[in-house]
CSV table of C-alpha atoms in Angstrom, one decimal:
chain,number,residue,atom,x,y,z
A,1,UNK,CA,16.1,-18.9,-59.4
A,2,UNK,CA,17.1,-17.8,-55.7
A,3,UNK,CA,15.8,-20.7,-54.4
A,4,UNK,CA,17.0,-24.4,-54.4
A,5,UNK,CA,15.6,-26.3,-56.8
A,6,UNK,CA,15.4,-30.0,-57.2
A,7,UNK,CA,13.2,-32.6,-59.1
A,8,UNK,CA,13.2,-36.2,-58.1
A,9,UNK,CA,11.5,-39.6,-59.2
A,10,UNK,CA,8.7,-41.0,-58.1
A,11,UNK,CA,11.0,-42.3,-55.2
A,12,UNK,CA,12.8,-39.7,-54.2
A,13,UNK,CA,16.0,-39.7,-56.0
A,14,UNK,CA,17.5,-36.8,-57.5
A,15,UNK,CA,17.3,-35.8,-61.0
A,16,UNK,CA,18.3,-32.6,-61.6
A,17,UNK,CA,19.9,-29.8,-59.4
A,18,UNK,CA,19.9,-26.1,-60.3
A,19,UNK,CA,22.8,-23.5,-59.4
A,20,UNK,CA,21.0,-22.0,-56.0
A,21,UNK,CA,20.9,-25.8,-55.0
A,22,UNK,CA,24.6,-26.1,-55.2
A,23,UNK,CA,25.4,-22.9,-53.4
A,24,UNK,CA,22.9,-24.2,-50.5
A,25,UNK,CA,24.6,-27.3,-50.0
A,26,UNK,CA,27.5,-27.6,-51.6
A,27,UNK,CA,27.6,-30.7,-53.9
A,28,UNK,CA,27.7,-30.6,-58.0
A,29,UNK,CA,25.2,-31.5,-59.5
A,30,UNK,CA,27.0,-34.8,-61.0
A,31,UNK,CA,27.3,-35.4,-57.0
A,32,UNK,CA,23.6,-35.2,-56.3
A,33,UNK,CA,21.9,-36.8,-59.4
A,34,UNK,CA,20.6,-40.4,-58.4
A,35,UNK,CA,21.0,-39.8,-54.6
A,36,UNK,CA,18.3,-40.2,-52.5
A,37,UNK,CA,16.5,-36.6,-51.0
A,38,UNK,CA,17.9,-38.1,-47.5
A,39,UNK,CA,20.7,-36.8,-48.1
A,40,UNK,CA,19.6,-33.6,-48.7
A,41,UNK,CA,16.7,-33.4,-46.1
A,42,UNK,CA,17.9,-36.1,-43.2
A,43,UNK,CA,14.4,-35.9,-42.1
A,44,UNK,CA,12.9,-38.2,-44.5
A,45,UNK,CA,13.7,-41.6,-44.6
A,46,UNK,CA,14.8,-43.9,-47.4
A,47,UNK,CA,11.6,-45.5,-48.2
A,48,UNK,CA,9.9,-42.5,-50.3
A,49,UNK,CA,9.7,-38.9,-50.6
A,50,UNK,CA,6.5,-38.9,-50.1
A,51,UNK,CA,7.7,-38.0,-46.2
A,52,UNK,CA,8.4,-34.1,-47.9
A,53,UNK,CA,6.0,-32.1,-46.3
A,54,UNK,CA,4.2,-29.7,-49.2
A,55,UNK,CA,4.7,-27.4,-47.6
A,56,UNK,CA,6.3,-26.3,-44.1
A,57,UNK,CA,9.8,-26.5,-42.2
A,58,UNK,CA,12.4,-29.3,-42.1
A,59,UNK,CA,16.3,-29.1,-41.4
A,60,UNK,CA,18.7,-29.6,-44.7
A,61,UNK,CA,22.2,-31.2,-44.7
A,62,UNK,CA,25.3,-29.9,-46.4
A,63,UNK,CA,27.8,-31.4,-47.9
A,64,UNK,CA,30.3,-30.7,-45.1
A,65,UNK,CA,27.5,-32.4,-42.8
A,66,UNK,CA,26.4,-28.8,-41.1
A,67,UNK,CA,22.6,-29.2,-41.2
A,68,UNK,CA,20.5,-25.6,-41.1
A,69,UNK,CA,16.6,-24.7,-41.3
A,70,UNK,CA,15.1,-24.8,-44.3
A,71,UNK,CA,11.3,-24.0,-46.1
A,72,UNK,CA,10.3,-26.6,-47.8
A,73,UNK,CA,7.8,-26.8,-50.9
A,74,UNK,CA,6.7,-30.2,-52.4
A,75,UNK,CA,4.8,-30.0,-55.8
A,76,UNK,CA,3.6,-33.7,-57.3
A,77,UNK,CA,4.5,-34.0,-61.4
A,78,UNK,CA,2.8,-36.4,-63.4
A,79,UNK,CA,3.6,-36.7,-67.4
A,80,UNK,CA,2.5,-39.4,-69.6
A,81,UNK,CA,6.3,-40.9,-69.3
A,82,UNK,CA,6.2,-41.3,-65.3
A,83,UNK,CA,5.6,-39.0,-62.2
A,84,UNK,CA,8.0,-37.1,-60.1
A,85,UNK,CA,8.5,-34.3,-57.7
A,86,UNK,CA,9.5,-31.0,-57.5
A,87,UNK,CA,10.8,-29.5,-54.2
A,88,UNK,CA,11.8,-25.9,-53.5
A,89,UNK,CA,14.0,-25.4,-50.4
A,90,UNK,CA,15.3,-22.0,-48.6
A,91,UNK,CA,17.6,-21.3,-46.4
A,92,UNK,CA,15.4,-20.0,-43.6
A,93,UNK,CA,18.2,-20.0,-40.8
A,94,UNK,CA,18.9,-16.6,-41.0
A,95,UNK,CA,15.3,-15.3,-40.6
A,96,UNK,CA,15.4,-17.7,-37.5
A,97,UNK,CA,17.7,-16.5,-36.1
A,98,UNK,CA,16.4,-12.5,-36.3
A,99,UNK,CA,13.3,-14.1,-35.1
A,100,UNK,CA,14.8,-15.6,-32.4
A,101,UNK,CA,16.8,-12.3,-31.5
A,102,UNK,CA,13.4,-10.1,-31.7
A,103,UNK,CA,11.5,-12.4,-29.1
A,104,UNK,CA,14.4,-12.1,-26.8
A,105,UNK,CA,14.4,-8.5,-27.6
A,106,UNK,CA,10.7,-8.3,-26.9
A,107,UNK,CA,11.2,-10.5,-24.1
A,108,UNK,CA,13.3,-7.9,-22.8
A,109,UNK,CA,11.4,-5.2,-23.3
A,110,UNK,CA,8.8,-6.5,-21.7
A,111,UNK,CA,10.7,-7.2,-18.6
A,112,UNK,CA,12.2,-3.6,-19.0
A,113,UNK,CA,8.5,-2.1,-19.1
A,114,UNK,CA,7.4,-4.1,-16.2
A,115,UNK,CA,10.3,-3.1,-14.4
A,116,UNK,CA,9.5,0.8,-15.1
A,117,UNK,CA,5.6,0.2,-14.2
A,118,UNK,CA,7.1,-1.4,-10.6
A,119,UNK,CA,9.4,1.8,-10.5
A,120,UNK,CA,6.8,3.8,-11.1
A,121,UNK,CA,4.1,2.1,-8.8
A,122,UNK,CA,6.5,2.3,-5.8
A,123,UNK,CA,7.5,6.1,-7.1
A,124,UNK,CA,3.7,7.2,-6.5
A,125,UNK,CA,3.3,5.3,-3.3
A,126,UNK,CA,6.6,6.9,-1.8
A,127,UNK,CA,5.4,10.2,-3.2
A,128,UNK,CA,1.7,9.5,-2.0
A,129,UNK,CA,3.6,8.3,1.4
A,130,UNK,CA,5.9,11.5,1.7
A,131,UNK,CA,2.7,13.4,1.2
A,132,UNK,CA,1.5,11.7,4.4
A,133,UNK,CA,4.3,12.2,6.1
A,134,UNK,CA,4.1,15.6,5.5
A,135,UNK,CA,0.7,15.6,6.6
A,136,UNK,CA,1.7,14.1,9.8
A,137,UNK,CA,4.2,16.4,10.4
A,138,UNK,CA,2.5,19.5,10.0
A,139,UNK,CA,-0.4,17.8,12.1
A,140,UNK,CA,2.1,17.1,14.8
A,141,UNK,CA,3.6,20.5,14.6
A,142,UNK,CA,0.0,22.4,14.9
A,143,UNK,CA,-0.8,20.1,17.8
A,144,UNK,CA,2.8,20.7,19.5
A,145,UNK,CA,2.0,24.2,20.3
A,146,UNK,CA,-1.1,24.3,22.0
A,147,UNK,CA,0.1,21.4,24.0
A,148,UNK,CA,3.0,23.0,25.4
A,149,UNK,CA,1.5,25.6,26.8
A,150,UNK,CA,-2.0,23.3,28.2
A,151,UNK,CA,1.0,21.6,29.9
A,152,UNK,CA,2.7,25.0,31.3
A,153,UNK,CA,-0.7,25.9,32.9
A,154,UNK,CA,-0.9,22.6,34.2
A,155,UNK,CA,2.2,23.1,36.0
A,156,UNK,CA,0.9,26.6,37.0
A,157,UNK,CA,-2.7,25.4,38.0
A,158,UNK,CA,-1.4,22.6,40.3
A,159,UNK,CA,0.6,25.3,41.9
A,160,UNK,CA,-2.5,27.5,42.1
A,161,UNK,CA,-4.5,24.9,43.9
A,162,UNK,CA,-1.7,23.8,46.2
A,163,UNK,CA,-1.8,27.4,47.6
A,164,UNK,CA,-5.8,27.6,48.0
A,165,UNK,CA,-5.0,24.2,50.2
A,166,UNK,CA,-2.4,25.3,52.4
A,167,UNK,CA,-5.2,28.6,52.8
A,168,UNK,CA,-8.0,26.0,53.6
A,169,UNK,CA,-5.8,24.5,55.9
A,170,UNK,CA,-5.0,28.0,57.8
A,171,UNK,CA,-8.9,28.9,58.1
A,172,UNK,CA,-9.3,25.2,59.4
A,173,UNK,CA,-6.5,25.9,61.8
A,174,UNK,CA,-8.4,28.8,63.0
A,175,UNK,CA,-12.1,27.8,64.0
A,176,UNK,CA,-11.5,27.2,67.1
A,177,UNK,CA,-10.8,31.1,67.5
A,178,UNK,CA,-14.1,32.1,66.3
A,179,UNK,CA,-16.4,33.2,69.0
A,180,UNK,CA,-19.3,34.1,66.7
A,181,UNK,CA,-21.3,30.2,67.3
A,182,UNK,CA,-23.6,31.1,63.7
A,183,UNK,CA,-20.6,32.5,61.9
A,184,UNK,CA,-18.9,29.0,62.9
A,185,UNK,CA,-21.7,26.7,62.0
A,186,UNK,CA,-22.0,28.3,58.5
A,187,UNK,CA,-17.8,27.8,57.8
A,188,UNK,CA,-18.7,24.0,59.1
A,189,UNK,CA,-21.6,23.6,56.6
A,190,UNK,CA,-20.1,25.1,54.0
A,191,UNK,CA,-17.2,23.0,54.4
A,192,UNK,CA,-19.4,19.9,54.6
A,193,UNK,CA,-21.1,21.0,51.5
A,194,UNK,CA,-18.4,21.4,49.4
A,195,UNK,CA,-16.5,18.3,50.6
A,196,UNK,CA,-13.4,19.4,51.4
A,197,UNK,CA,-11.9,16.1,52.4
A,198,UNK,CA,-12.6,14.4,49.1
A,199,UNK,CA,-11.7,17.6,47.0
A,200,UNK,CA,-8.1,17.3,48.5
A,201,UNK,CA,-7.7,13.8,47.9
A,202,UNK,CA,-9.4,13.9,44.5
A,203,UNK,CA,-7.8,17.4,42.6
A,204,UNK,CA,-4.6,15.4,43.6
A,205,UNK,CA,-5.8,12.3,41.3
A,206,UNK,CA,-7.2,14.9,38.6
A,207,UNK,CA,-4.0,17.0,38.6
A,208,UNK,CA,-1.8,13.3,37.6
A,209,UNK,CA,-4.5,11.5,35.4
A,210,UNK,CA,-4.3,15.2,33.2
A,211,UNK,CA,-0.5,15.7,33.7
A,212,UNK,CA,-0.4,12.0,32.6
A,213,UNK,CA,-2.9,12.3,29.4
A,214,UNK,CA,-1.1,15.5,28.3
A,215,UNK,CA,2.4,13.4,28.6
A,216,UNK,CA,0.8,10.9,25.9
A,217,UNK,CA,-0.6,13.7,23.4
A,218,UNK,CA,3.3,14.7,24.0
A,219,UNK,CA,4.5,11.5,22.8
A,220,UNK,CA,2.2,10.8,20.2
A,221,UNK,CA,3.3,14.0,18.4
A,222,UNK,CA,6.7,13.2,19.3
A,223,UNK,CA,6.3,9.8,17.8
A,224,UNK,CA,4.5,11.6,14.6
A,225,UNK,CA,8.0,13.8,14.2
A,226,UNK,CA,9.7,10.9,14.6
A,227,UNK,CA,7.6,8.6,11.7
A,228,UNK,CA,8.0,11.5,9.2
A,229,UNK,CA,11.7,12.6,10.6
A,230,UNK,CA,11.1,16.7,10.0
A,231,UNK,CA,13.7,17.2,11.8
A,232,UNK,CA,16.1,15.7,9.5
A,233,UNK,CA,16.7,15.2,5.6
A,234,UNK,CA,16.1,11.5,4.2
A,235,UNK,CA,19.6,11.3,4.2
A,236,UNK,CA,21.9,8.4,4.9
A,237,UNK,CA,22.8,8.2,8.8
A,238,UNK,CA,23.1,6.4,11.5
A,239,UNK,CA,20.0,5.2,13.6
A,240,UNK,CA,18.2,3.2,16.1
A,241,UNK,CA,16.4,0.5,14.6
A,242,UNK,CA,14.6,-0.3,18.2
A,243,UNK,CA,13.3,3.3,18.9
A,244,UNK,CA,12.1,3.8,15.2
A,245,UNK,CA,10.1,0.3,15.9
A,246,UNK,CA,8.4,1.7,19.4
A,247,UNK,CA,7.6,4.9,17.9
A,248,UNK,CA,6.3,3.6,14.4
A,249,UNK,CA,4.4,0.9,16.7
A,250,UNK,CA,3.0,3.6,19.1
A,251,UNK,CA,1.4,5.3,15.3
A,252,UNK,CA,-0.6,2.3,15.2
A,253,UNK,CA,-1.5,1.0,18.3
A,254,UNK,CA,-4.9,2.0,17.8
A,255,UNK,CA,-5.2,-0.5,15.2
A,256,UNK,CA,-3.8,-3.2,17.2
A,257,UNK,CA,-4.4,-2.8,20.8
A,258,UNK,CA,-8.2,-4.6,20.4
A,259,UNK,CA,-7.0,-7.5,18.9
A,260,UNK,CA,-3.0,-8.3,19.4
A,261,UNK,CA,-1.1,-8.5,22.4
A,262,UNK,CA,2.7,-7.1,21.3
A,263,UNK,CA,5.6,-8.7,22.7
A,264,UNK,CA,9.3,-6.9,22.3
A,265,UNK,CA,12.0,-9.7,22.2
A,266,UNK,CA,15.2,-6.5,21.6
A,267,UNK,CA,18.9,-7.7,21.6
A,268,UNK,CA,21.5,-5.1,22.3
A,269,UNK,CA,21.8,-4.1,18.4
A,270,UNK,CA,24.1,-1.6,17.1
A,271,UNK,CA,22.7,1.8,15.2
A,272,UNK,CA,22.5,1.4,11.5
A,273,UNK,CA,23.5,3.3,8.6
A,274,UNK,CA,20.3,3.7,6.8
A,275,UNK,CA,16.9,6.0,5.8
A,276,UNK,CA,15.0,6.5,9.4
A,277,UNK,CA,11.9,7.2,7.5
A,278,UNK,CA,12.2,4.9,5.2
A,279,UNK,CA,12.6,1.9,7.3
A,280,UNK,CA,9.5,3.3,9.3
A,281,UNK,CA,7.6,2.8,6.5
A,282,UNK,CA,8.7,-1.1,6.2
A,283,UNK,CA,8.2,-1.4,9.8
A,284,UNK,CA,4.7,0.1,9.6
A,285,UNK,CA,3.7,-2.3,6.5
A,286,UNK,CA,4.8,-5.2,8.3
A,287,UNK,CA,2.6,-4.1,11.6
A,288,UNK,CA,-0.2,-3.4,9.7
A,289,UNK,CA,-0.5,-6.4,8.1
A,290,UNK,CA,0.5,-8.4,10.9
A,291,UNK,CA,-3.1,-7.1,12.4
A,292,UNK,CA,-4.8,-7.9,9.8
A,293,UNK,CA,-4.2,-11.3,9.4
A,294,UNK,CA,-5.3,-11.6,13.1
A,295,UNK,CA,-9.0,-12.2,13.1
A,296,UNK,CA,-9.9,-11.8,16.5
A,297,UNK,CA,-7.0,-12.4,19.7
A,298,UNK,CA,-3.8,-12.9,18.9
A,299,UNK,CA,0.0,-12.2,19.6
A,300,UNK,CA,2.5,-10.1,17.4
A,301,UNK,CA,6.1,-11.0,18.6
A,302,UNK,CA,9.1,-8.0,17.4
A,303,UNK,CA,12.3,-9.9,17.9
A,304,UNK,CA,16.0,-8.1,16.9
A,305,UNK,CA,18.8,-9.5,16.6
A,306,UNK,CA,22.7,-9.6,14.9
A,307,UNK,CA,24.8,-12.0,13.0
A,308,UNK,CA,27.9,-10.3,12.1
A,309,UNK,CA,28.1,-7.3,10.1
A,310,UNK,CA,24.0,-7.3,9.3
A,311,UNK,CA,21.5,-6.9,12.2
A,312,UNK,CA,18.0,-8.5,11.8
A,313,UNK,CA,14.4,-7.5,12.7
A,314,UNK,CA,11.7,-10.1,13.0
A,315,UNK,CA,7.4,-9.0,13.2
A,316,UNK,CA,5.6,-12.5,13.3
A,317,UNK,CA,1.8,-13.0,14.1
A,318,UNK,CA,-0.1,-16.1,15.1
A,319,UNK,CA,-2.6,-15.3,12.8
A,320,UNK,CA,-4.5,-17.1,9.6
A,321,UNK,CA,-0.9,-17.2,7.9
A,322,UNK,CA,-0.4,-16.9,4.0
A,323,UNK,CA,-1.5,-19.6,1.3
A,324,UNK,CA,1.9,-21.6,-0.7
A,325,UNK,CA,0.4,-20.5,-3.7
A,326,UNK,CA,0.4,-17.0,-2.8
A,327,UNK,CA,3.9,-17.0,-1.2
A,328,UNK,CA,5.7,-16.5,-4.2
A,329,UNK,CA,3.3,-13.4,-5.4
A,330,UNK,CA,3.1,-11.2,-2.0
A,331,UNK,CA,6.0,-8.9,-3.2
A,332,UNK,CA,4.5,-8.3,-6.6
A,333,UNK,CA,2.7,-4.7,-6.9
A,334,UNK,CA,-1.0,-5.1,-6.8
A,335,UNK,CA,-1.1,-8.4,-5.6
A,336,UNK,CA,-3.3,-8.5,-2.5
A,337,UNK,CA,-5.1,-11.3,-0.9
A,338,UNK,CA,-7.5,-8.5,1.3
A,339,UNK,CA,-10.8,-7.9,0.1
A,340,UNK,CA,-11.4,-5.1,-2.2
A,341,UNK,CA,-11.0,-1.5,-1.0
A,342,UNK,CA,-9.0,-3.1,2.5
A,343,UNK,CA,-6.0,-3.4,0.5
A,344,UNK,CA,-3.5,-1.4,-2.7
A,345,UNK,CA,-1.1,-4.8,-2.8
A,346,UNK,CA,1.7,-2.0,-2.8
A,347,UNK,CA,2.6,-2.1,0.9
A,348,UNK,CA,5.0,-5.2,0.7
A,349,UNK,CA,5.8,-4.0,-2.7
A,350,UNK,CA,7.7,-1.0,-1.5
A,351,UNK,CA,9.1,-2.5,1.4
A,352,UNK,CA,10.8,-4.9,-0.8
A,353,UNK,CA,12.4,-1.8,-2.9
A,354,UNK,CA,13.5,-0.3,0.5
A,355,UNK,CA,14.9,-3.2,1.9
A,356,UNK,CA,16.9,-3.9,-1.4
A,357,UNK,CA,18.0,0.3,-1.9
A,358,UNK,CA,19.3,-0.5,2.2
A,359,UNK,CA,21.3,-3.3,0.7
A,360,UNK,CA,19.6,-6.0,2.6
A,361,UNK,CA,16.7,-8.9,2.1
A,362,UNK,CA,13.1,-9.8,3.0
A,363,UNK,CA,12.9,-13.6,4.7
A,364,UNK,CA,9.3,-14.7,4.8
A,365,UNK,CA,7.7,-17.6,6.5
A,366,UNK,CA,4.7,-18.9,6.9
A,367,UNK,CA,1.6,-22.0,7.9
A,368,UNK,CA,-1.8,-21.4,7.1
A,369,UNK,CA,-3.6,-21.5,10.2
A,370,UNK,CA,-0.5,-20.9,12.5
A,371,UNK,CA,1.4,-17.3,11.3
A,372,UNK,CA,3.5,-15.6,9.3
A,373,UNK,CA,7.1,-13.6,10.2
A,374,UNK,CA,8.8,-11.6,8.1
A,375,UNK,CA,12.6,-11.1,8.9
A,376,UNK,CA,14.3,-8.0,7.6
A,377,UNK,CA,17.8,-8.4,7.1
A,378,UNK,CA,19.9,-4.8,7.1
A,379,UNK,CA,24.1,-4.2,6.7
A,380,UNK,CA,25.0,-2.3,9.8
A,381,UNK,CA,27.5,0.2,7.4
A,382,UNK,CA,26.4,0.7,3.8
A,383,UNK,CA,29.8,0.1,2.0
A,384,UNK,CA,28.2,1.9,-1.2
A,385,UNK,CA,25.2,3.4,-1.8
A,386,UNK,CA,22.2,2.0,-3.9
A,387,UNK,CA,22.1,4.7,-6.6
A,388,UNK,CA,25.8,4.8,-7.4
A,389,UNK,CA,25.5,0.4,-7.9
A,390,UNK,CA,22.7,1.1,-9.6
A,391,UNK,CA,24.4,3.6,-11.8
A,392,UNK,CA,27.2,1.3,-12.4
A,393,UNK,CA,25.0,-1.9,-13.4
């Protein structure tokens, strides 16, 4: 038989010991007969083998003291002489051990596939935000051109007016040299009508409250160009952090101007070697959801700062602040605390992956009731870019 085989008394002592039984533990069989199964099976104690499991696992003892897992099977014998016991034990160690191997195997596959879903979740929302920057690009380009030249006549209207002024001014200057009393009262009345005064002093107003409005369109598009970066590759160079925070912040101050008041805390920070765009993006998550945890009035403070060779970047709200128990989740993709349809639970998702490819780290703290900041932490040079570690690893 493959298996150990070994029959015992009524109270456990060995009487016989087949071949299998001596390769799996090592004693002859003139070694084992009359010893108790303890020594065999350390499990069970002295008093009777009735402690054998029928059937089940239990850990066997060599001769050379190295114990093992074994499979254990306990059948009862009765004769008319006396009754006895006969156990079958397996060697199971090996088929433990593959076991063991195949959930860690699983384990890490597991890990590997919810590593590729996270790749691939942050893939579509970089794709879906490329696509919007796109958008906003070609949006900003479109409006670029009629705004330049609304602006040029601008200039050129102004200057248009200004002349029909000065010629106001000249007929003004020459009333007094008109004889004609009727032809006189009818300049008067007509100046009177059209309010000549107040058109002066008003066209002035009109001409800077347009110049001024067409300025903003100017720099919203500018700020667009600026989110998206079309005029430059996502390519690693150097940039300023603080003007990619005022213009990313100028995209949604629509969003925020009703309910936050914005503070900017700068330090004198170097330029950083990173992804423009891509840090926009983080900047513009962290905003965003700065406002939204502000119900009604509140403050959303942008410090910077430096500590060596890594410069920092602080957005922190005085809002409702994030739950303990959902402090260790809000980087996980999908994971939202927003009602349904307000929020993807991808936003701080792919800010993390940014933030790591940039070589850097998300700090988060927060009180319920009192606010949350998030601190981005950013090297100043990249001493190696992300995809040639992650190539190596």
């Amino acid at each position: 038989a493959p298996d150990a085989i070994v029959s015992l008394d009524e109270r456990g002592r060995i009487r016989s010991f087949n071949p299998a039984a001596v390769t799996l533990f090592g004693y002859q069989p003139n070694e084992a007969t009359g010893c108790h199964i303890s020594h065999l099976a350390p499990e069970v104690g002295d008093e009777a083998c009735g402690a054998l499991p029928e059937n089940g696992l239990g850990r066997g003892r060599r001769k050379d003291g190295g114990t093992f897992s074994m499979e254990i099977s306990v059948a009862k014998v009765l004769s008319e002489a006396d009754a006895g016991y006969v156990a079958t034990l397996r060697d199971v160690s090996l088929r433990e051990q593959a076991e063991s191997e195949l959930k860690t195997r699983y384990a890490e596959v597991r890990e590997l596939n919810e590593q590729l879903k996270d790749a691939q979740n942050q893939l579509l929302q970089s794709e879906k935000m490329a696509s919007v920057g796109q958008l906003a690009a070609g949006v900003a380009h479109e409006i670029n051109n009629p705004i330049g030249y609304v602006y040029s006549n601008l200039g050129t209207l102004e200057s248009y007016a200004q002349d029909l002024f000065r010629l106001v001014t000249a007929y003004e200057a020459a009333e007094a040299a008109i004889a004609d009393g009727a032809v006189l009262d009818r300049l008067q009345a007509a100046k009177v009508e059209a309010d000549i005064e107040f058109l002066r002093a008003d066209m002035r107003s009109l001409m800077d409250e347009t110049r001024e409005g067409i300025s903003r369109v100017k720099q919203i598009v500018q700020d667009l160009k600026d989110f998206s970066r079309i005029d430059a590759s996502d390519e690693w160079h150097w940039a300023d952090l603080q003007a990619g925070l005022d213009s990313t912040l100028n995209i949604v101050w629509n969003e925020l101007k009703y309910k936050a008041e914005v503070r900017k805390e700068y330090a004198d920070i170097p330029e950083v070697e990173c992804r423009p765009s891509q840090l926009n993006q983080v900047f513009l998550n962290l905003l965003v959801n700065a406002g939204h945890a502000i119900k009604e009035q509140g403050v959303i403070t942008i410090r910077t700062g430096q500590e060596g060779e890594a410069v920092w970047i602080e957005i922190a709200d005085n809002g409702k602040g994030i739950a303990p128990e959902h402090l260790t989740r809000i980087f996980e993709p999908f994971f939202t605390t927003k009602p349904v349809g307000q929020g993807t639970g991808l936003g701080l998702s792919l800010s993390y992956g940014i933030v790591q490819k940039h070589g850097g780290r998300i700090e988060v703290q927060s009180a319920q009731g009192k606010g949350t900041a998030f601190k981005v932490w950013l090297p100043i040079r990249q001493s190696e870019p992300f995809e040639a570690v992650a190539a190596q690893g």
